[in-house]
XYZ file of C-alpha atoms in Angstrom:
659
model
C -23.562 -10.188 7.190
C -24.302 -13.888 6.987
C -25.448 -15.690 10.089
C -23.205 -18.633 9.167
C -20.012 -16.582 9.091
C -17.407 -17.205 11.752
C -15.001 -14.679 13.217
C -11.710 -15.659 14.793
C -9.229 -13.100 16.055
C -5.556 -13.418 16.908
C -5.326 -12.343 20.529
C -1.941 -13.140 22.009
C -1.550 -12.771 25.733
C 1.431 -10.705 26.761
C 3.268 -13.676 28.272
C 2.762 -15.901 25.234
C 5.847 -17.234 23.489
C 6.673 -14.799 20.710
C 8.432 -15.644 17.470
C 11.302 -13.241 16.592
C 9.344 -11.798 13.632
C 6.030 -11.315 15.467
C 4.985 -7.643 15.669
C 5.356 -5.875 18.988
C 2.532 -6.344 21.445
C 0.935 -3.377 23.169
C 2.893 -4.122 26.339
C 6.153 -4.228 24.385
C 5.379 -0.901 22.676
C 4.708 0.767 26.006
C 7.772 -0.854 27.586
C 10.019 0.517 24.827
C 8.534 3.993 25.265
C 8.939 3.823 29.046
C 12.583 2.774 28.785
C 13.294 5.850 26.649
C 11.142 8.196 28.749
C 12.999 7.134 31.895
C 16.431 7.548 30.283
C 18.782 10.519 30.132
C 17.852 10.956 26.470
C 14.295 12.024 27.301
C 13.190 15.652 27.056
C 9.832 17.289 27.832
C 9.258 17.917 24.109
C 10.223 14.458 22.818
C 7.390 12.714 20.949
C 7.178 9.144 19.658
C 6.608 8.915 15.914
C 6.687 5.147 15.315
C 7.468 2.178 17.543
C 7.847 -1.129 15.725
C 9.758 -4.387 15.821
C 13.479 -4.164 15.156
C 13.564 -7.223 12.941
C 16.471 -9.566 13.640
C 19.148 -10.130 11.027
C 18.351 -12.719 8.377
C 19.789 -16.169 9.102
C 21.359 -18.550 6.584
C 18.452 -20.925 7.182
C 15.899 -18.154 6.400
C 13.990 -19.021 9.567
C 14.266 -18.505 13.318
C 12.738 -21.792 14.413
C 14.391 -22.776 17.677
C 16.420 -19.570 17.856
C 16.552 -17.406 20.962
C 16.495 -13.800 19.768
C 16.082 -10.774 22.063
C 12.958 -8.720 21.504
C 14.005 -5.289 20.269
C 12.018 -2.226 19.277
C 12.996 0.260 16.602
C 11.775 3.670 17.749
C 11.652 6.941 15.823
C 11.074 10.136 17.767
C 10.852 13.854 17.058
C 11.801 16.727 19.330
C 10.092 19.837 17.975
C 12.107 22.145 20.247
C 15.392 20.763 18.912
C 13.973 20.232 15.383
C 15.606 16.815 15.392
C 14.648 13.212 14.677
C 16.129 10.452 16.822
C 16.286 6.726 16.155
C 16.730 4.205 18.944
C 16.990 0.435 19.215
C 15.654 -0.739 22.573
C 16.225 -4.185 24.072
C 12.842 -4.728 25.686
C 13.804 -7.804 27.706
C 17.003 -6.279 29.126
C 15.350 -2.829 29.423
C 18.322 -1.039 27.881
C 18.814 1.293 24.930
C 21.183 -0.453 22.536
C 21.636 2.534 20.224
C 20.632 6.186 20.008
C 21.130 8.057 16.734
C 20.232 11.667 15.919
C 19.126 12.220 12.298
C 19.812 15.862 11.422
C 18.337 17.601 8.402
C 15.202 15.445 8.177
C 11.558 15.760 9.119
C 9.352 13.009 10.560
C 6.107 11.616 9.262
C 2.935 12.849 10.943
C 2.415 12.465 14.654
C -1.008 11.154 15.593
C -2.251 14.487 16.930
C -1.407 16.258 13.682
C -4.338 14.542 11.967
C -6.913 16.014 14.366
C -5.310 19.061 15.983
C -4.723 20.978 12.748
C -8.423 21.300 11.966
C -9.240 22.846 15.330
C -6.431 25.409 15.125
C -7.235 26.483 11.564
C -10.900 27.073 12.455
C -9.795 29.484 15.181
C -7.582 31.583 12.894
C -9.138 35.015 12.106
C -7.449 35.203 8.662
C -8.997 31.881 7.638
C -12.356 32.991 9.057
C -12.244 36.180 7.013
C -11.516 34.211 3.838
C -14.476 31.963 4.587
C -16.800 34.929 5.148
C -15.887 36.154 1.658
C -17.359 32.883 0.452
C -20.564 33.334 2.419
C -19.624 30.894 5.189
C -20.346 31.845 8.785
C -20.851 28.459 10.465
C -17.214 27.398 10.759
C -18.090 24.245 12.678
C -19.157 22.618 9.401
C -15.734 23.078 7.780
C -13.609 20.008 7.049
C -9.905 20.877 7.046
C -7.631 18.147 5.692
C -3.985 18.462 6.840
C -2.231 17.686 3.535
C 1.505 17.004 3.912
C 3.601 19.887 2.657
C 5.995 17.979 0.427
C 8.800 20.161 -0.903
C 8.278 23.148 -3.202
C 11.373 25.305 -3.020
C 14.134 26.443 -0.680
C 11.735 27.911 1.875
C 10.337 24.460 2.592
C 13.673 22.803 3.249
C 14.875 21.889 6.695
C 17.251 24.787 7.337
C 14.612 27.410 6.573
C 11.348 25.901 7.718
C 9.511 24.385 10.631
C 7.653 21.120 10.133
C 4.705 22.306 8.076
C 1.568 21.124 6.315
C -0.759 22.823 3.852
C -4.372 22.180 4.905
C -7.243 22.337 2.408
C -10.799 23.314 3.348
C -14.143 21.725 2.412
C -17.635 22.602 3.628
C -20.373 20.323 4.880
C -24.021 21.376 4.705
C -24.776 19.476 7.917
C -22.778 17.411 10.414
C -21.511 14.155 8.836
C -22.654 15.284 5.356
C -20.341 14.774 2.361
C -17.976 17.731 2.603
C -15.808 16.908 -0.397
C -18.731 18.026 -2.584
C -17.960 21.625 -1.576
C -14.241 22.288 -1.973
C -13.095 25.778 -1.020
C -11.089 26.598 -4.119
C -8.049 28.874 -3.978
C -7.670 28.961 -0.192
C -4.380 27.555 1.069
C -3.190 27.467 4.656
C 0.429 27.032 5.703
C 0.534 25.466 9.140
C 3.423 25.071 11.620
C 3.176 21.561 13.064
C 5.970 22.259 15.560
C 4.050 25.082 17.228
C 0.587 23.934 16.067
C -0.308 27.345 14.674
C -1.200 28.918 11.338
C 1.770 30.506 9.606
C -0.046 32.112 6.710
C -3.081 32.209 4.427
C -3.099 32.417 0.637
C -6.363 33.410 -1.021
C -6.291 33.177 -4.806
C -9.821 34.485 -5.274
C -13.358 33.432 -4.504
C -14.923 30.607 -6.497
C -18.524 29.885 -5.472
C -19.069 26.667 -3.582
C -20.526 23.999 -5.910
C -24.347 24.010 -5.764
C -24.976 20.269 -5.879
C -24.634 17.946 -2.909
C -22.672 14.785 -3.581
C -24.089 12.548 -0.914
C -23.975 8.765 -0.952
C -25.579 8.297 2.469
C -29.385 8.011 1.926
C -30.226 10.207 4.884
C -28.569 13.168 3.129
C -29.898 12.578 -0.386
C -32.397 15.270 -1.456
C -33.310 16.898 -4.770
C -33.243 20.627 -5.623
C -36.657 21.041 -3.946
C -35.401 19.486 -0.721
C -37.384 16.307 -1.309
C -35.813 12.912 -0.625
C -33.966 11.869 -3.763
C -33.217 8.377 -2.526
C -36.257 6.121 -2.720
C -35.094 2.568 -2.091
C -32.199 0.186 -2.432
C -32.311 -2.331 -5.265
C -34.769 -5.079 -4.445
C -33.398 -7.668 -6.877
C -30.142 -8.404 -5.046
C -30.564 -11.812 -3.442
C -28.421 -12.794 -0.450
C -25.146 -14.639 -0.980
C -24.021 -16.755 1.934
C -20.465 -18.042 2.152
C -20.385 -21.093 4.394
C -17.707 -23.627 5.233
C -19.474 -26.260 7.369
C -16.199 -27.856 8.429
C -14.502 -24.527 9.070
C -11.725 -22.865 7.073
C -8.809 -24.825 5.619
C -6.188 -22.601 7.242
C -4.711 -22.903 10.715
C -3.351 -20.021 12.769
C -0.726 -20.229 15.499
C -0.116 -16.710 16.779
C 0.988 -14.871 13.636
C 1.909 -18.021 11.701
C -0.541 -19.196 9.044
C -0.656 -22.533 7.263
C -3.035 -23.080 4.383
C -2.888 -26.180 2.213
C 0.795 -26.274 1.151
C 1.522 -22.654 2.025
C 3.157 -21.426 5.213
C 3.716 -17.760 6.054
C 4.042 -15.340 8.924
C 2.077 -12.108 9.114
C 3.469 -8.909 10.558
C 2.185 -5.388 11.111
C 3.776 -2.033 11.884
C 2.751 1.650 11.838
C 4.538 2.546 8.593
C 4.029 -0.420 6.275
C 0.902 -1.975 7.726
C 0.880 -5.633 6.600
C 4.224 -7.360 6.200
C 4.646 -11.003 5.149
C 7.543 -13.197 6.212
C 8.968 -16.662 5.588
C 6.611 -17.564 2.764
C 7.170 -21.219 1.835
C 5.443 -23.960 -0.161
C 5.580 -27.673 0.634
C 6.308 -29.752 -2.458
C 6.301 -33.564 -2.094
C 7.152 -33.282 1.589
C 9.887 -30.670 1.123
C 9.415 -27.135 2.466
C 10.670 -24.725 -0.177
C 11.166 -20.994 0.509
C 9.879 -18.471 -2.023
C 9.635 -15.041 -0.389
C 11.520 -14.046 2.759
C 9.741 -10.717 3.247
C 7.114 -8.839 1.260
C 5.609 -5.430 1.929
C 4.468 -2.137 0.514
C 7.615 -0.031 0.413
C 6.248 3.379 -0.561
C 3.463 5.080 -2.423
C 3.014 8.536 -3.909
C 0.105 10.380 -5.517
C 1.318 13.112 -7.898
C -1.289 15.537 -9.250
C -1.201 16.978 -12.757
C -3.052 20.267 -12.160
C -1.250 23.640 -12.010
C -4.092 25.417 -10.163
C -2.900 26.994 -6.877
C -4.902 24.598 -4.702
C -3.741 21.454 -6.484
C -0.284 21.715 -8.036
C 1.509 20.942 -4.791
C -0.413 17.726 -4.062
C 2.233 15.004 -4.147
C 1.676 12.916 -1.037
C 3.759 9.941 0.067
C 0.875 8.419 1.990
C 3.037 5.703 3.523
C 6.232 7.578 4.384
C 4.554 10.856 5.331
C 1.522 9.436 7.150
C 1.767 5.650 7.672
C -0.324 2.780 6.322
C -0.478 1.030 9.691
C -1.727 4.169 11.391
C -4.352 4.504 8.627
C -5.674 0.924 8.791
C -9.440 0.476 9.193
C -11.119 -1.758 11.762
C -12.730 -4.193 9.315
C -16.327 -5.370 9.507
C -17.624 -8.875 8.870
C -20.070 -9.077 5.974
C -19.093 -5.633 4.704
C -15.323 -5.518 4.222
C -14.850 -9.286 4.546
C -17.253 -12.144 3.850
C -17.121 -15.772 4.910
C -15.148 -17.668 7.537
C -12.865 -14.875 8.716
C -9.797 -14.717 10.904
C -8.882 -11.212 12.026
C -5.549 -9.928 13.294
C -5.585 -6.814 15.453
C -2.999 -4.152 14.630
C -1.194 -2.347 17.424
C 0.410 1.059 16.920
C 1.519 3.874 19.212
C 0.433 7.398 19.969
C 2.934 10.235 20.340
C 3.175 9.706 24.104
C 4.188 6.063 23.641
C 0.854 4.519 24.558
C -0.266 1.439 22.633
C -3.328 1.875 20.416
C -5.132 -1.216 19.151
C -6.844 -1.214 15.762
C -9.269 -4.133 16.056
C -9.577 -6.360 12.981
C -6.883 -4.441 11.094
C -6.018 -7.480 8.965
C -8.604 -9.823 7.472
C -7.829 -13.358 6.322
C -10.217 -15.723 4.575
C -10.569 -18.159 1.683
C -12.268 -17.468 -1.633
C -13.428 -19.685 -4.438
C -11.758 -18.412 -7.617
C -13.405 -20.286 -10.439
C -11.726 -23.016 -12.466
C -8.153 -23.955 -11.712
C -7.902 -26.404 -14.595
C -10.228 -28.431 -16.817
C -10.193 -30.806 -19.771
C -12.939 -32.643 -21.618
C -12.033 -35.715 -23.697
C -14.434 -35.097 -26.574
C -14.102 -38.704 -27.734
C -15.104 -40.321 -24.456
C -17.052 -37.451 -22.899
C -14.995 -37.770 -19.711
C -14.451 -34.488 -17.882
C -11.904 -33.578 -15.241
C -12.191 -30.161 -13.619
C -10.775 -28.644 -10.437
C -11.763 -25.411 -8.767
C -9.259 -22.779 -7.774
C -9.168 -21.376 -4.291
C -7.122 -18.590 -2.809
C -6.142 -17.420 0.653
C -6.704 -13.681 1.061
C -4.722 -11.511 3.487
C -5.860 -7.889 3.362
C -6.103 -4.503 5.001
C -7.908 -1.307 4.000
C -6.473 2.103 4.809
C -8.156 5.494 4.841
C -5.870 8.430 4.109
C -7.989 11.565 4.061
C -10.406 11.246 1.177
C -9.077 8.003 -0.335
C -9.362 4.346 0.631
C -6.623 1.916 -0.350
C -7.142 -1.825 -0.056
C -4.025 -4.004 -0.056
C -4.678 -7.651 -0.885
C -2.207 -10.547 -0.940
C -3.608 -13.650 -2.659
C -2.078 -17.118 -2.321
C -3.410 -19.635 -4.846
C -3.392 -23.415 -4.688
C -1.380 -23.532 -7.925
C 1.534 -21.970 -5.948
C 1.161 -18.498 -7.487
C 0.959 -15.231 -5.540
C -0.918 -12.112 -6.565
C -0.758 -8.618 -5.095
C -3.732 -6.367 -5.757
C -4.418 -2.770 -4.746
C -8.032 -1.609 -4.687
C -8.658 2.134 -4.826
C -11.924 3.621 -3.630
C -13.165 6.480 -1.476
C -13.700 10.051 -2.616
C -11.858 12.117 -5.207
C -10.004 15.160 -4.000
C -12.058 17.855 -5.664
C -11.755 21.323 -7.133
C -14.384 23.935 -7.890
C -15.179 26.012 -10.994
C -17.943 28.557 -11.613
C -21.038 26.845 -12.990
C -22.271 29.898 -14.923
C -19.034 30.284 -16.833
C -19.350 26.875 -18.452
C -15.628 26.537 -17.873
C -14.086 23.138 -18.477
C -10.936 22.490 -16.459
C -7.784 22.034 -18.521
C -6.089 19.674 -16.072
C -9.049 17.593 -14.923
C -12.601 16.487 -15.689
C -15.997 17.574 -14.414
C -17.853 15.098 -12.212
C -20.843 17.236 -11.143
C -21.979 20.863 -11.588
C -19.168 23.085 -10.348
C -17.005 20.127 -9.248
C -14.031 18.600 -11.025
C -11.410 16.029 -10.226
C -7.803 16.916 -11.138
C -5.761 14.535 -13.283
C -3.581 12.443 -11.015
C -1.829 9.107 -10.613
C -1.250 6.671 -7.776
C 1.987 4.678 -7.608
C 2.784 1.853 -5.191
C 6.218 0.291 -4.788
C 6.382 -3.214 -3.326
C 9.577 -4.602 -1.840
C 9.960 -8.344 -2.451
C 12.886 -9.956 -0.633
C 13.071 -13.108 -2.715
C 14.348 -16.505 -1.563
C 13.534 -18.874 -4.420
C 14.593 -22.254 -3.005
C 17.204 -20.394 -0.958
C 19.009 -17.061 -0.803
C 21.333 -17.551 -3.807
C 19.231 -16.133 -6.651
C 19.774 -14.508 -10.056
C 17.397 -12.215 -11.941
C 16.745 -12.340 -15.683
C 14.751 -10.078 -17.947
C 12.806 -12.220 -20.405
C 11.690 -10.900 -23.816
C 9.815 -12.634 -26.602
C 11.268 -11.674 -29.995
C 10.962 -12.876 -33.595
C 13.540 -15.519 -34.537
C 16.614 -13.368 -35.328
C 18.222 -15.858 -37.750
C 16.416 -15.631 -41.136
C 17.632 -19.091 -42.124
C 15.848 -20.560 -39.112
C 12.661 -18.634 -39.826
C 11.710 -19.317 -43.457
C 7.981 -18.950 -42.757
C 8.354 -15.710 -40.756
C 6.370 -17.145 -37.881
C 8.994 -18.331 -35.395
C 9.833 -16.542 -32.196
C 12.024 -17.178 -29.195
C 12.465 -15.993 -25.638
C 15.630 -14.132 -24.814
C 16.994 -14.040 -21.262
C 19.145 -11.099 -20.162
C 20.956 -11.448 -16.859
C 20.635 -8.460 -14.518
C 24.245 -8.812 -13.461
C 24.721 -5.857 -11.111
C 22.846 -2.996 -9.500
C 24.022 -0.540 -12.180
C 21.821 -2.483 -14.598
C 19.162 -3.154 -11.989
C 16.718 -0.406 -12.979
C 14.483 -2.025 -15.605
C 11.492 -0.955 -17.676
C 8.596 -2.997 -18.974
C 8.274 -3.468 -22.732
C 4.842 -4.195 -24.151
C 6.195 -5.125 -27.577
C 8.218 -8.059 -26.190
C 5.767 -9.274 -23.518
C 8.535 -8.650 -21.002
C 8.618 -10.209 -17.564
C 11.325 -10.874 -15.009
C 12.259 -14.174 -13.405
C 14.175 -14.956 -10.246
C 16.114 -18.201 -10.572
C 18.135 -20.341 -8.201
C 21.152 -21.440 -10.273
C 22.077 -24.149 -7.768
C 18.665 -25.874 -7.894
C 17.476 -27.629 -11.074
C 14.151 -29.181 -11.980
C 13.861 -32.572 -13.685
C 14.550 -30.912 -17.054
C 17.885 -29.585 -15.833
C 16.639 -25.976 -15.771
C 17.171 -23.708 -12.734
C 14.016 -23.369 -10.659
C 12.408 -19.937 -10.787
C 9.496 -17.609 -10.080
C 8.502 -14.868 -12.503
C 7.082 -11.417 -11.848
C 4.334 -10.625 -14.350
C 3.264 -6.951 -14.634
C -0.381 -5.967 -14.884
C -1.908 -2.711 -16.133
C 1.385 -0.831 -16.504
C 0.748 2.922 -16.744
C 2.967 5.740 -18.049
C 4.616 8.026 -15.504
C 3.540 11.618 -16.050
C 5.939 13.107 -13.468
C 8.319 15.290 -15.462
C 11.962 16.127 -14.950
C 12.196 19.638 -13.556
C 9.246 19.199 -11.199
C 9.880 19.138 -7.459
C 8.365 15.672 -7.156
C 10.696 14.192 -9.792
C 13.732 13.895 -7.543
C 11.757 12.953 -4.457
C 10.049 10.033 -6.228
C 12.840 8.685 -8.435
C 11.601 5.147 -7.858
C 8.829 5.972 -10.348
C 11.293 6.298 -13.205
C 11.605 2.518 -13.635
C 9.054 -0.267 -13.293
C 11.472 -2.640 -11.564
C 14.623 -2.175 -9.525
C 16.844 -5.043 -8.425
C 19.200 -4.629 -5.470
C 21.357 -6.807 -3.308
C 19.827 -7.435 0.099
C 20.694 -4.844 2.719
C 18.587 -4.817 5.916
C 18.874 -1.007 6.076
C 17.244 -0.591 2.644
C 13.500 -0.872 3.164
C 11.855 2.180 1.623
C 11.955 3.032 -2.082
C 11.998 6.818 -1.547
C 14.178 6.779 1.578
C 13.549 6.773 5.298
C 12.496 10.420 5.689
C 11.180 12.229 2.638
C 8.944 14.796 4.331
C 10.002 18.293 3.113
C 13.156 16.790 1.648
C 14.523 18.051 -1.666
C 17.250 15.501 -2.354
C 17.241 12.119 -4.027
C 16.881 9.245 -1.597
C 16.080 5.567 -1.692
C 16.604 3.360 -4.722
C 19.029 5.599 -6.657
C 21.237 5.562 -3.553
C 20.833 1.814 -3.074
C 22.163 0.973 -6.550
C 25.007 3.505 -6.522
C 27.612 0.991 -5.262
C 26.819 -1.339 -8.209
C 26.823 -4.486 -6.084
C 26.988 -7.771 -8.055
C 23.634 -9.548 -8.239
C 24.281 -12.930 -9.840
C 23.749 -15.853 -7.453
C 23.195 -13.500 -4.523
C 20.527 -12.427 -2.050
C 18.337 -10.249 -4.288
C 15.461 -7.873 -3.605
C 12.892 -6.849 -6.224
C 11.254 -3.429 -5.996
C 8.242 -3.310 -8.294
C 6.215 -0.149 -8.955
C 2.616 -0.424 -10.102
C 0.336 2.462 -10.902
C -3.204 3.697 -11.384
C -3.744 6.386 -14.031
C -6.735 8.403 -12.910
C -8.525 10.574 -15.425
C -11.718 11.000 -13.449
C -15.237 10.409 -14.778
C -18.716 11.256 -13.508
C -19.142 7.605 -12.517
C -16.388 8.131 -9.925
C -18.664 10.546 -8.059
C -19.720 10.919 -5.266
C -17.823 7.845 -4.112
C -15.564 5.885 -6.409
C -16.214 2.273 -7.442
C -13.116 0.196 -6.792
C -10.309 0.482 -9.317
C -7.809 -2.382 -9.399
C -4.121 -2.747 -10.134
C -1.485 -5.300 -9.181
C 0.990 -7.954 -10.314
C 1.607 -11.716 -10.175
C 4.404 -13.956 -8.948
C 4.160 -17.306 -10.741
C 6.295 -20.448 -10.614
C 8.242 -21.051 -13.830
C 10.058 -24.356 -13.662
C 9.895 -24.298 -9.875
C 7.904 -27.542 -10.077
C 8.155 -30.568 -12.345
C 4.535 -30.188 -13.429
C 1.206 -28.600 -12.538
C 1.291 -28.103 -8.737
C -2.522 -28.049 -8.664
C -2.824 -31.542 -10.140
C -3.609 -33.016 -6.737
C -6.582 -30.750 -6.016
C -9.597 -32.860 -5.048
C -12.632 -32.753 -7.332
C -15.602 -30.768 -6.092
C -18.639 -32.833 -5.108
C -21.437 -32.476 -7.693
C -23.913 -31.445 -5.001
C -21.969 -28.201 -4.553
C -23.144 -27.083 -7.988
C -26.816 -26.166 -8.106
C -28.741 -26.118 -11.378
C -32.170 -24.796 -12.255
């Protein structure tokens, strides 16, 4: 940490004036739960899955300034005795239930107690204990048991034939708090009934010795084969970096509203999505211009490409089956975030309806980002240069072994970048060291330990409002000049715009050979050149999808089959793989959304962009993985009449130190 860093935290009192898009406070969460618990709908076995803001309907003005909107909660619940999900909309101010809807044939995402209670129950099971004894394990207290979501793997897993289940995997620590993922228990699979919180069955596919080498990254656990300390010292040539802003940060915060230079946005948070962004606008020559009405992570999935018994069924929807908000870390100044920081606490619920605060769940700060623009007049020697700066809004989530960082960057050239950072620990498998076996569907990272081939995919929902709600989407390709008479030197090329006219054509794929991107235009707003104003979505690090037709995950994650989907705005369509995908076999989400083939031209459009990380593991990813990065950009393209960063002030020379 730096002594000069400043920490500010959004801490709204319960009687503060709340904007209609502000996330629910702890008092509002508990009020919504109490209203339901005191109603005739309540049962002794009813549990609260997620309690979040029921966002009000979009207005024509794309803002709620001055509007009086009742505070409503959207509540999902699960009754294990009835095997039924319920959805409710609760008017918190009037203390009434506005709607109550049973959702048959679906399973909920995890309840909070599932993440901790499963481990205790598995340890007590005599069948699991016997399997562990076969592997030479007698101290069961050192076992780590991760409650992996069950997914869907055949008729027995579907709703009519199954309780709510998970399939826990076991790892062994050598000492309390030691790195357990270095000792995966290969071939041992537990099927666990989450309704009754009991073990249903044990599969043991044969003993593989526990890997012999510790994989510790904490110095207090790092020893060599002779039990001597293997960690000697940290690097001594890393000099301190201090980020200071003597006059304070350039942003201002009013509740959940943020203003930074010419940007204005509202931050939200809920148990499923984590960070949500609302009413993103940019002020251009005194005019406030909307760009993005709502942006959020819509879904993510991690399909594994290993047919081994312990690994083939790993296909987790970490957001829809667990919840990014529930998984958010309390962030630490100087470690996760550096500089002049403003934190936003996140508030979620437990299964009894109590509010749970995650302190510092969202971090916001400014970063220098190198040169924004520069030119040297070589004739006169005159130099003009401006430095780029960005506003960073981020959260980091831990889901089992992995960490996911979600970063929204706002630049002072009016561009937006979304970046996902992947770190944490690989999910591991074991092979016999003596055999010299090399895994077919993964790579070795240490003696006896391998990481299976896998991918991570993240779908972001971008409810666009480029200078208003009436937008059109075009696919833009760069191609050689098609008319030979106009291309006598064989060097000319053009850009070709293809209108995405309706949802039937709304599933689009990136094309490397044409430098493809997509732009969202406002046909009713023109720049000084007479061209409709627009923002473009620029892909980054596009990866191939290895999920194959015929696999169980194929239908459940159809959003992976195209890089971009375009739909007409529907407030009920928020999640790319559907509302409830746990143990579900059928196609949900985006394929359903586009089935009515709604017209898209000059309408309220939503972009759904899928980005991926293709993970063929390497020894350098072990024992903890350096950050991998993936993301995309939103950039103005004719939205302005010139460079929007032209008015950036020059940096004072004293800020640049030379030696």
